[in-house]
């Protein structure tokens, strides 16, 4: 297990990761509000969380990740009531498309995806605890959190509370810093709204309460890392801290990590501004999911990222450089003997890559390690200096690096965008290279499987003394 440090929003500085249980990280990631299809701004945050999860595992930690599905909130209720459907009928297609998009972008599944509607008893219990401490009070069938009773309120977002109008309330789930007031824990139901019974009459939980109740249920009262986009810092995460720490009397989260926004023409991509793209829309325009994933991961998560088609094209181009090196490597001969520079290049790249990830997910540095390797290996091939075992050790390092980035192996993506016209030349080359790689590793089951898959597409491989050749029949 390697040590790692991350920028903690609460302290505004980088601090070492010190998990509560050594070697195990409890990670809570705020999930989608399923009142619409998620847009790719949301996926920037979800991809950052995927990278974090994969990097932690690469560094040797076990990870237990929870991502909630917010399937009750003001907007969902309004839309379901207007459409005359139940909450679950309304949200089902959006939940389905969310999971399909995760798969398209090769985002690893979290261990738990709890839904708010399935955890209402836990939420009521949390409100009861807060009422018992005296910090929460009822008003007209709703329950509010009195922020004046929490001396720590504002700790995460560094709020100045001197201007706050005491005793005033805000009932909306989403509001700005100008509106900092007592916030709602439980909302009394309006007529004909879907609702649950509670000690305060029928109603439903507020959004902030959902995440407090579900994170503590799955990860315990104190856990290691909580993430979201920067828009979650206030009020969502501030309110989560207030609720959880007042209820337990202890610390809630050790490290807070927040991803910067995806922008379009300099403005945050958001449903309310109407400048969003969904993944499906971009795929229809012919963008490759592999290039999109790479595009998102190249910019550090704490920097704003402007979405442009040119940026995604550059990403596709960068990936081709890696694929070409892999292709050349699997076709090259290891005849260079003891003179090979590759073992040292592999060791250097691995160390640089690992150190970069442990340094607050320094992705540009990690990718510099990947491209440094590409360059060193290309030179060794050109100079005919590959030694015995070099192919294998470079491929192994690429496999390990791919566990983090998830874009470095073209065969994992080939076939997903197969068109009616069949595989593209690039995809065929990638599969042929993968077959060579499997053969070099004496994995004949896999090499045969790839040959059969190509044969199904009418492509035959001929093995010649200078390496494999393929043709369409
Ligand atoms: P929502 O479905 O609105 O609750 O958002 C789900 C996640 O996406 C949250 O963590 C948000 O902070 C994040 N998010 C929303 N808009 C953007 C954006 N334009 N760029 C990056 N992350 C975003
Ligand atoms: Zn949340």
Tab-separated table of C-alpha atoms in Angstrom, residues 29 192 301 360 431 444-445:
chain	number	residue	atom	x	y	z
A	29	UNK	CA	-20.058	9.995	-3.804
A	192	UNK	CA	-51.877	14.926	-3.700
A	301	UNK	CA	-10.263	17.437	-11.287
A	360	UNK	CA	-3.888	14.477	-5.324
A	431	UNK	CA	-7.634	-6.892	-32.199
A	444	UNK	CA	-4.047	-19.470	-26.603
A	445	UNK	CA	-7.648	-19.586	-25.472
